[in-house]
PDB file of C-alpha atoms and ligand atoms in Angstrom:
ATOM      1  CA  MET G   1      -9.346 -29.843 -32.683  1.00 97.00           C
ATOM      2  CA  GLN G   2      -9.851 -26.132 -33.159  1.00 98.00           C
ATOM      3  CA  LEU G   3     -10.273 -24.331 -29.855  1.00 98.00           C
ATOM      4  CA  ALA G   4     -12.505 -21.697 -31.415  1.00 98.00           C
ATOM      5  CA  VAL G   5     -15.175 -24.256 -32.262  1.00 98.00           C
ATOM      6  CA  SER G   6     -14.793 -26.483 -29.186  1.00 98.00           C
ATOM      7  CA  THR G   7     -16.485 -26.361 -25.811  1.00 98.00           C
ATOM      8  CA  TRP G   8     -14.611 -26.114 -22.531  1.00 98.00           C
ATOM      9  CA  GLN G   9     -15.604 -29.689 -21.733  1.00 98.00           C
ATOM     10  CA  GLU G  10     -14.037 -30.853 -24.994  1.00 98.00           C
ATOM     11  CA  VAL G  11     -10.838 -29.007 -24.101  1.00 98.00           C
ATOM     12  CA  GLU G  12     -10.770 -30.675 -20.681  1.00 98.00           C
ATOM     13  CA  ASP G  13     -11.169 -34.077 -22.342  1.00 98.00           C
ATOM     14  CA  TYR G  14      -8.347 -33.260 -24.774  1.00 98.00           C
ATOM     15  CA  LEU G  15      -6.021 -32.280 -21.932  1.00 98.00           C
ATOM     16  CA  ARG G  16      -6.410 -35.736 -20.370  1.00 98.00           C
ATOM     17  CA  GLY G  17      -4.589 -37.115 -23.427  1.00 98.00           C
ATOM     18  CA  SER G  18      -2.234 -34.334 -24.542  1.00 98.00           C
ATOM     19  CA  ALA G  19      -0.601 -31.151 -23.275  1.00 98.00           C
ATOM     20  CA  GLY G  20       0.353 -30.006 -26.782  1.00 98.00           C
ATOM     21  CA  ILE G  21      -1.169 -27.193 -28.793  1.00 99.00           C
ATOM     22  CA  VAL G  22      -0.489 -25.630 -32.185  1.00 99.00           C
ATOM     23  CA  VAL G  23      -0.590 -21.828 -32.332  1.00 99.00           C
ATOM     24  CA  PRO G  24      -0.699 -20.187 -35.780  1.00 99.00           C
ATOM     25  CA  ILE G  25       0.896 -16.735 -35.864  1.00 99.00           C
ATOM     26  CA  GLY G  26       1.314 -14.332 -38.776  1.00 98.00           C
ATOM     27  CA  SER G  27       0.913 -10.695 -39.652  1.00 98.00           C
ATOM     28  CA  VAL G  28      -1.428  -8.112 -41.118  1.00 98.00           C
ATOM     29  CA  GLU G  29       0.722  -6.440 -43.773  1.00 98.00           C
ATOM     30  CA  GLN G  30       0.939  -5.666 -47.457  1.00 98.00           C
ATOM     31  CA  HIS G  31       2.087  -8.487 -49.732  1.00 98.00           C
ATOM     32  CA  GLY G  32       2.758  -6.723 -53.014  1.00 98.00           C
ATOM     33  CA  PRO G  33       0.428  -6.194 -55.992  1.00 98.00           C
ATOM     34  CA  ASN G  34      -1.362  -9.579 -55.924  1.00 98.00           C
ATOM     35  CA  GLY G  35      -0.794 -10.762 -52.338  1.00 98.00           C
ATOM     36  CA  LEU G  36      -3.478 -10.437 -49.662  1.00 98.00           C
ATOM     37  CA  ILE G  37      -2.913  -8.316 -46.535  1.00 98.00           C
ATOM     38  CA  GLY G  38      -3.585 -11.431 -44.465  1.00 98.00           C
ATOM     39  CA  THR G  39      -1.198 -13.691 -46.401  1.00 98.00           C
ATOM     40  CA  ASP G  40       1.074 -14.510 -43.449  1.00 98.00           C
ATOM     41  CA  HIS G  41      -1.630 -15.352 -40.931  1.00 99.00           C
ATOM     42  CA  LEU G  42      -3.771 -17.124 -43.540  1.00 99.00           C
ATOM     43  CA  CYS G  43      -0.830 -19.364 -44.518  1.00 99.00           C
ATOM     44  CA  ALA G  44      -0.023 -20.157 -40.886  1.00 99.00           C
ATOM     45  CA  GLU G  45      -3.700 -20.825 -40.154  1.00 99.00           C
ATOM     46  CA  VAL G  46      -4.448 -23.195 -43.023  1.00 99.00           C
ATOM     47  CA  VAL G  47      -1.325 -25.245 -42.312  1.00 99.00           C
ATOM     48  CA  ALA G  48      -2.008 -25.304 -38.549  1.00 99.00           C
ATOM     49  CA  ARG G  49      -5.558 -26.523 -39.147  1.00 98.00           C
ATOM     50  CA  GLY G  50      -4.198 -29.183 -41.483  1.00 98.00           C
ATOM     51  CA  VAL G  51      -1.819 -30.370 -38.769  1.00 98.00           C
ATOM     52  CA  GLY G  52      -4.734 -30.383 -36.328  1.00 98.00           C
ATOM     53  CA  ASP G  53      -6.771 -32.555 -38.701  1.00 98.00           C
ATOM     54  CA  ALA G  54      -3.825 -34.914 -39.340  1.00 98.00           C
ATOM     55  CA  THR G  55      -2.799 -35.390 -35.695  1.00 98.00           C
ATOM     56  CA  GLY G  56      -5.813 -34.496 -33.586  1.00 98.00           C
ATOM     57  CA  ALA G  57      -3.774 -31.658 -32.035  1.00 98.00           C
ATOM     58  CA  ALA G  58      -5.515 -28.703 -30.464  1.00 98.00           C
ATOM     59  CA  VAL G  59      -5.170 -25.605 -32.647  1.00 99.00           C
ATOM     60  CA  ALA G  60      -5.454 -22.183 -31.018  1.00 99.00           C
ATOM     61  CA  PRO G  61      -7.192 -19.255 -32.707  1.00 98.00           C
ATOM     62  CA  THR G  62      -4.775 -17.504 -35.054  1.00 98.00           C
ATOM     63  CA  LEU G  63      -2.604 -14.692 -33.724  1.00 99.00           C
ATOM     64  CA  ALA G  64      -3.180 -12.563 -36.805  1.00 98.00           C
ATOM     65  CA  TYR G  65      -1.213  -9.445 -35.855  1.00 98.00           C
ATOM     66  CA  GLY G  66       2.568  -9.489 -35.808  1.00 98.00           C
ATOM     67  CA  MET G  67       5.651  -7.287 -35.776  1.00 98.00           C
ATOM     68  CA  SER G  68       5.307  -5.435 -39.089  1.00 98.00           C
ATOM     69  CA  GLN G  69       6.557  -1.889 -38.442  1.00 98.00           C
ATOM     70  CA  HIS G  70       8.513  -1.842 -41.719  1.00 98.00           C
ATOM     71  CA  HIS G  71       5.308  -2.329 -43.758  1.00 98.00           C
ATOM     72  CA  LEU G  72       3.431   0.692 -42.400  1.00 98.00           C
ATOM     73  CA  GLY G  73       4.214   2.680 -45.548  1.00 98.00           C
ATOM     74  CA  PHE G  74       1.531   0.598 -47.306  1.00 98.00           C
ATOM     75  CA  ALA G  75      -2.208   0.939 -46.669  1.00 98.00           C
ATOM     76  CA  GLY G  76      -3.835  -1.717 -44.542  1.00 98.00           C
ATOM     77  CA  SER G  77      -0.689  -2.835 -42.750  1.00 98.00           C
ATOM     78  CA  VAL G  78      -0.851  -3.029 -38.948  1.00 98.00           C
ATOM     79  CA  THR G  79       1.964  -3.660 -36.485  1.00 98.00           C
ATOM     80  CA  LEU G  80       2.311  -4.626 -32.881  1.00 98.00           C
ATOM     81  CA  ARG G  81       5.427  -3.129 -31.294  1.00 98.00           C
ATOM     82  CA  PRO G  82       7.892  -5.864 -30.318  1.00 98.00           C
ATOM     83  CA  SER G  83       7.159  -5.139 -26.649  1.00 98.00           C
ATOM     84  CA  THR G  84       3.401  -5.524 -27.261  1.00 98.00           C
ATOM     85  CA  LEU G  85       3.754  -8.769 -29.195  1.00 98.00           C
ATOM     86  CA  MET G  86       5.918 -10.240 -26.435  1.00 98.00           C
ATOM     87  CA  LEU G  87       3.167  -9.518 -23.897  1.00 98.00           C
ATOM     88  CA  VAL G  88       0.507 -11.022 -26.192  1.00 98.00           C
ATOM     89  CA  VAL G  89       2.540 -14.220 -26.590  1.00 98.00           C
ATOM     90  CA  ARG G  90       3.196 -14.415 -22.838  1.00 98.00           C
ATOM     91  CA  ASP G  91      -0.442 -13.937 -21.862  1.00 98.00           C
ATOM     92  CA  VAL G  92      -1.811 -16.372 -24.463  1.00 98.00           C
ATOM     93  CA  VAL G  93       0.698 -19.058 -23.448  1.00 98.00           C
ATOM     94  CA  GLN G  94       0.227 -18.541 -19.728  1.00 98.00           C
ATOM     95  CA  SER G  95      -3.578 -18.509 -20.018  1.00 98.00           C
ATOM     96  CA  LEU G  96      -3.545 -21.864 -21.764  1.00 98.00           C
ATOM     97  CA  ALA G  97      -0.928 -23.171 -19.311  1.00 98.00           C
ATOM     98  CA  VAL G  98      -3.313 -22.526 -16.431  1.00 98.00           C
ATOM     99  CA  HIS G  99      -5.532 -25.264 -17.872  1.00 98.00           C
ATOM    100  CA  GLY G 100      -2.743 -27.781 -18.486  1.00 98.00           C
ATOM    101  CA  PHE G 101      -1.230 -27.023 -21.880  1.00 98.00           C
ATOM    102  CA  ARG G 102       2.574 -27.305 -21.645  1.00 98.00           C
ATOM    103  CA  ARG G 103       3.980 -27.713 -25.183  1.00 98.00           C
ATOM    104  CA  PHE G 104       3.324 -24.769 -27.485  1.00 99.00           C
ATOM    105  CA  PHE G 105       4.150 -25.275 -31.148  1.00 99.00           C
ATOM    106  CA  PHE G 106       3.913 -21.985 -33.017  1.00 99.00           C
ATOM    107  CA  ILE G 107       3.470 -22.242 -36.791  1.00 99.00           C
ATOM    108  CA  ASN G 108       4.721 -18.918 -38.099  1.00 98.00           C
ATOM    109  CA  GLY G 109       3.999 -17.148 -41.367  1.00 98.00           C
ATOM    110  CA  HIS G 110       6.096 -13.998 -40.922  1.00 98.00           C
ATOM    111  CA  GLY G 111       9.880 -13.716 -40.696  1.00 97.00           C
ATOM    112  CA  GLY G 112       9.543 -10.385 -38.891  1.00 98.00           C
ATOM    113  CA  ASN G 113       8.046 -12.207 -35.884  1.00 98.00           C
ATOM    114  CA  VAL G 114      11.008 -14.479 -35.239  1.00 98.00           C
ATOM    115  CA  ALA G 115      13.222 -12.255 -33.081  1.00 98.00           C
ATOM    116  CA  THR G 116      10.302 -10.954 -31.012  1.00 98.00           C
ATOM    117  CA  VAL G 117       8.531 -14.267 -30.426  1.00 98.00           C
ATOM    118  CA  THR G 118      11.822 -15.986 -29.604  1.00 98.00           C
ATOM    119  CA  ALA G 119      12.496 -13.216 -27.073  1.00 98.00           C
ATOM    120  CA  ALA G 120       9.001 -13.768 -25.627  1.00 98.00           C
ATOM    121  CA  PHE G 121       9.830 -17.461 -25.151  1.00 98.00           C
ATOM    122  CA  ASP G 122      13.067 -16.455 -23.403  1.00 98.00           C
ATOM    123  CA  GLU G 123      11.105 -14.138 -21.078  1.00 98.00           C
ATOM    124  CA  LEU G 124       8.872 -17.077 -20.117  1.00 98.00           C
ATOM    125  CA  TYR G 125      11.891 -19.293 -19.407  1.00 98.00           C
ATOM    126  CA  ALA G 126      13.646 -16.493 -17.505  1.00 97.00           C
ATOM    127  CA  ALA G 127      10.605 -16.086 -15.258  1.00 97.00           C
ATOM    128  CA  GLN G 128      10.657 -19.833 -14.602  1.00 96.00           C
ATOM    129  CA  SER G 129      14.404 -19.897 -13.926  1.00 97.00           C
ATOM    130  CA  LEU G 130      14.293 -16.868 -11.660  1.00 97.00           C
ATOM    131  CA  GLY G 131      11.266 -18.056  -9.734  1.00 96.00           C
ATOM    132  CA  ASP G 132       9.123 -15.097 -10.781  1.00 92.00           C
ATOM    133  CA  GLY G 133       6.022 -17.219 -11.168  1.00 85.00           C
ATOM    134  CA  GLY G 134       4.094 -18.504 -14.121  1.00 91.00           C
ATOM    135  CA  VAL G 135       3.480 -22.089 -15.155  1.00 96.00           C
ATOM    136  CA  PRO G 136       6.553 -23.860 -16.623  1.00 97.00           C
ATOM    137  CA  VAL G 137       6.076 -24.334 -20.367  1.00 98.00           C
ATOM    138  CA  GLN G 138       8.100 -25.323 -23.424  1.00 98.00           C
ATOM    139  CA  CYS G 139       7.693 -23.520 -26.736  1.00 98.00           C
ATOM    140  CA  ARG G 140       8.965 -23.954 -30.258  1.00 98.00           C
ATOM    141  CA  MET G 141       8.374 -21.959 -33.415  1.00 98.00           C
ATOM    142  CA  ALA G 142       8.689 -23.202 -37.002  1.00 98.00           C
ATOM    143  CA  PHE G 143       8.066 -21.444 -40.296  1.00 98.00           C
ATOM    144  CA  TRP G 144       5.255 -23.225 -42.179  1.00 98.00           C
ATOM    145  CA  SER G 145       7.412 -24.014 -45.201  1.00 96.00           C
ATOM    146  CA  GLY G 146       9.629 -26.924 -44.196  1.00 95.00           C
ATOM    147  CA  PRO G 147      11.955 -29.022 -46.381  1.00 97.00           C
ATOM    148  CA  ARG G 148       9.224 -30.527 -48.598  1.00 98.00           C
ATOM    149  CA  CYS G 149       7.927 -27.024 -49.381  1.00 98.00           C
ATOM    150  CA  LYS G 150      11.390 -25.703 -50.127  1.00 98.00           C
ATOM    151  CA  ALA G 151      11.884 -28.466 -52.718  1.00 98.00           C
ATOM    152  CA  ILE G 152       8.608 -27.521 -54.418  1.00 98.00           C
ATOM    153  CA  SER G 153       9.543 -23.825 -54.374  1.00 98.00           C
ATOM    154  CA  GLU G 154      12.905 -24.560 -55.980  1.00 98.00           C
ATOM    155  CA  GLU G 155      11.127 -26.580 -58.678  1.00 98.00           C
ATOM    156  CA  LEU G 156       8.370 -24.022 -59.400  1.00 98.00           C
ATOM    157  CA  TYR G 157      10.122 -20.693 -58.769  1.00 98.00           C
ATOM    158  CA  PRO G 158      13.863 -21.231 -59.275  1.00 98.00           C
ATOM    159  CA  GLY G 159      15.734 -18.088 -58.210  1.00 96.00           C
ATOM    160  CA  VAL G 160      12.565 -15.958 -57.923  1.00 97.00           C
ATOM    161  CA  GLU G 161      10.944 -17.192 -54.705  1.00 97.00           C
ATOM    162  CA  GLY G 162      12.182 -14.017 -53.016  1.00 97.00           C
ATOM    163  CA  ARG G 163      11.937 -12.956 -49.373  1.00 97.00           C
ATOM    164  CA  HIS G 164       8.640 -11.084 -49.132  1.00 98.00           C
ATOM    165  CA  ALA G 165       5.379 -11.537 -51.033  1.00 98.00           C
ATOM    166  CA  THR G 166       6.982 -14.789 -52.133  1.00 98.00           C
ATOM    167  CA  ALA G 167       5.533 -16.861 -54.935  1.00 98.00           C
ATOM    168  CA  SER G 168       4.977 -19.731 -52.473  1.00 98.00           C
ATOM    169  CA  GLU G 169       3.032 -17.812 -49.844  1.00 98.00           C
ATOM    170  CA  VAL G 170       0.887 -16.088 -52.483  1.00 98.00           C
ATOM    171  CA  SER G 171       0.094 -19.522 -53.975  1.00 98.00           C
ATOM    172  CA  LEU G 172      -0.804 -21.002 -50.584  1.00 98.00           C
ATOM    173  CA  ALA G 173      -3.082 -18.063 -49.768  1.00 99.00           C
ATOM    174  CA  GLN G 174      -4.721 -18.426 -53.209  1.00 98.00           C
ATOM    175  CA  PHE G 175      -5.420 -22.085 -52.422  1.00 98.00           C
ATOM    176  CA  TYR G 176      -6.939 -21.209 -49.027  1.00 98.00           C
ATOM    177  CA  GLN G 177      -8.842 -18.094 -50.147  1.00 98.00           C
ATOM    178  CA  SER G 178      -9.684 -19.111 -53.702  1.00 98.00           C
ATOM    179  CA  ARG G 179     -12.507 -16.540 -53.933  1.00 98.00           C
ATOM    180  CA  HIS G 180     -10.004 -13.739 -53.448  1.00 98.00           C
ATOM    181  CA  ILE G 181      -7.371 -14.334 -56.117  1.00 98.00           C
ATOM    182  CA  LYS G 182      -5.907 -11.078 -57.471  1.00 98.00           C
ATOM    183  CA  HIS G 183      -4.195 -10.451 -60.777  1.00 97.00           C
ATOM    184  CA  ALA G 184      -1.637  -7.688 -61.325  1.00 97.00           C
ATOM    185  CA  GLN G 185       1.242  -6.742 -63.581  1.00 94.00           C
ATOM    186  CA  MET G 186       4.643  -7.041 -61.887  1.00 97.00           C
ATOM    187  CA  SER G 187       7.059  -4.263 -62.745  1.00 96.00           C
ATOM    188  CA  PRO G 188       9.859  -5.148 -62.592  1.00 97.00           C
ATOM    189  CA  LYS G 189       8.913  -8.792 -63.029  1.00 97.00           C
ATOM    190  CA  VAL G 190      11.312  -9.812 -60.257  1.00 97.00           C
ATOM    191  CA  ALA G 191      11.429  -7.365 -57.339  1.00 97.00           C
ATOM    192  CA  PRO G 192      14.728  -5.952 -56.041  1.00 96.00           C
ATOM    193  CA  SER G 193      16.406  -7.332 -52.957  1.00 96.00           C
ATOM    194  CA  PHE G 194      18.741  -5.561 -50.518  1.00 93.00           C
ATOM    195  CA  PRO G 195      20.562  -7.012 -47.522  1.00 92.00           C
ATOM    196  CA  GLN G 196      18.815  -4.810 -44.956  1.00 94.00           C
ATOM    197  CA  PHE G 197      15.986  -2.343 -44.390  1.00 95.00           C
ATOM    198  CA  PHE G 198      15.147  -0.071 -41.471  1.00 97.00           C
ATOM    199  CA  ASP G 199      11.861   1.737 -40.812  1.00 98.00           C
ATOM    200  CA  ALA G 200       8.677   2.005 -42.867  1.00 98.00           C
ATOM    201  CA  ALA G 201       9.835   4.997 -44.934  1.00 98.00           C
ATOM    202  CA  ASP G 202      13.108   3.257 -45.781  1.00 98.00           C
ATOM    203  CA  TYR G 203      11.284   0.063 -46.752  1.00 98.00           C
ATOM    204  CA  ARG G 204       8.849   1.926 -48.999  1.00 98.00           C
ATOM    205  CA  ALA G 205      11.731   3.752 -50.721  1.00 97.00           C
ATOM    206  CA  ARG G 206      13.581   0.491 -51.448  1.00 97.00           C
ATOM    207  CA  TYR G 207      10.617  -1.681 -52.407  1.00 97.00           C
ATOM    208  CA  ALA G 208       8.188   0.387 -54.477  1.00 97.00           C
ATOM    209  CA  ASP G 209       5.409  -2.219 -54.724  1.00 98.00           C
ATOM    210  CA  GLY G 210       6.200  -4.010 -51.454  1.00 98.00           C
ATOM    211  CA  ARG G 211       7.808  -7.206 -52.770  1.00 98.00           C
ATOM    212  CA  ILE G 212      11.359  -8.343 -51.973  1.00 98.00           C
ATOM    213  CA  GLY G 213      13.104 -10.421 -54.643  1.00 97.00           C
ATOM    214  CA  SER G 214       9.992 -12.314 -55.727  1.00 98.00           C
ATOM    215  CA  ASP G 215       7.853 -12.908 -58.810  1.00 98.00           C
ATOM    216  CA  PRO G 216       4.412 -13.842 -57.450  1.00 98.00           C
ATOM    217  CA  SER G 217       2.860 -13.519 -60.913  1.00 98.00           C
ATOM    218  CA  LEU G 218       3.913 -17.198 -61.119  1.00 98.00           C
ATOM    219  CA  SER G 219       1.620 -18.120 -58.230  1.00 98.00           C
ATOM    220  CA  SER G 220      -1.474 -20.284 -58.636  1.00 98.00           C
ATOM    221  CA  PRO G 221      -3.964 -22.102 -56.395  1.00 98.00           C
ATOM    222  CA  GLU G 222      -2.801 -25.390 -57.939  1.00 98.00           C
ATOM    223  CA  HIS G 223       0.720 -24.657 -56.731  1.00 98.00           C
ATOM    224  CA  GLY G 224      -0.810 -23.676 -53.404  1.00 98.00           C
ATOM    225  CA  LYS G 225      -2.495 -27.074 -53.053  1.00 98.00           C
ATOM    226  CA  ARG G 226       0.832 -28.843 -53.547  1.00 98.00           C
ATOM    227  CA  LEU G 227       2.489 -26.521 -51.040  1.00 98.00           C
ATOM    228  CA  TYR G 228      -0.352 -27.035 -48.552  1.00 98.00           C
ATOM    229  CA  GLU G 229      -0.063 -30.817 -48.654  1.00 98.00           C
ATOM    230  CA  ALA G 230       3.731 -30.610 -48.300  1.00 98.00           C
ATOM    231  CA  ALA G 231       3.525 -28.073 -45.473  1.00 98.00           C
ATOM    232  CA  VAL G 232       1.074 -30.203 -43.482  1.00 98.00           C
ATOM    233  CA  LEU G 233       3.491 -33.150 -43.739  1.00 98.00           C
ATOM    234  CA  ASP G 234       6.468 -30.930 -42.822  1.00 98.00           C
ATOM    235  CA  MET G 235       4.736 -29.407 -39.825  1.00 98.00           C
ATOM    236  CA  THR G 236       3.183 -32.700 -38.673  1.00 98.00           C
ATOM    237  CA  ASP G 237       6.707 -34.161 -38.505  1.00 98.00           C
ATOM    238  CA  ALA G 238       7.949 -31.088 -36.655  1.00 98.00           C
ATOM    239  CA  TYR G 239       5.059 -31.094 -34.170  1.00 98.00           C
ATOM    240  CA  LYS G 240       5.450 -34.788 -33.381  1.00 98.00           C
ATOM    241  CA  ALA G 241       9.213 -34.364 -32.961  1.00 98.00           C
ATOM    242  CA  PHE G 242       8.579 -31.494 -30.551  1.00 98.00           C
ATOM    243  CA  LEU G 243       6.119 -33.513 -28.465  1.00 98.00           C
ATOM    244  CA  ASN G 244       8.644 -36.351 -28.235  1.00 97.00           C
ATOM    245  CA  TYR G 245      11.630 -34.090 -27.507  1.00 96.00           C
TER     246      TYR G 245
HETATM  247 ZN1   ZN H 301       4.554 -12.947 -45.892  1.00 59.39          ZN
END
């Protein structure tokens, strides 16, 4: 059940049977020569909606913007500061908690969100533990590509999945947004990979076209369909396990 296309009465009815909700979260940032700016939030969104269809879970509107400061050297990228993103997460969770939602399952499409969103969860728990107010909630975050997806990635893109603008996420976005498939030469074919990067200027200097360690010229919407079906199964398992935890 997607909140965005439900009425408040439908949400009230839902809350009589479940206190769980799926929250897709991603980023608005460059994804190399053939990856869409919205890749991370589009991937999180399509998988979250699939989990909603499979389980009947409520699915919140996508939190499209994330912590992407290191991508600002590339046009179209937008970041929330970590402090801003933590407040967004807190206010979204606490707003929904007012109505009775208690279990928040974030499906994430962007590795750069992990530290900040995890810290936002800890702020919520700290407020509860210290008696600073707020409704007690429980939150979990999982990256959309679980074990089934990793097996497919290893089969399709052995050694060249990479860490940013990955072949898998580009394929999944191509499946979801099949009218917006881009074609580009990759040079070098497999992007470089370093252990660490710092700010946007440093990132741009290390990764000329924005990719890290990937070859998304291998991506296709057919691959994306396989990854989508696997991801929905992976995340359905994870959501159900969270509700029963
Ligand atoms: Zn990404």
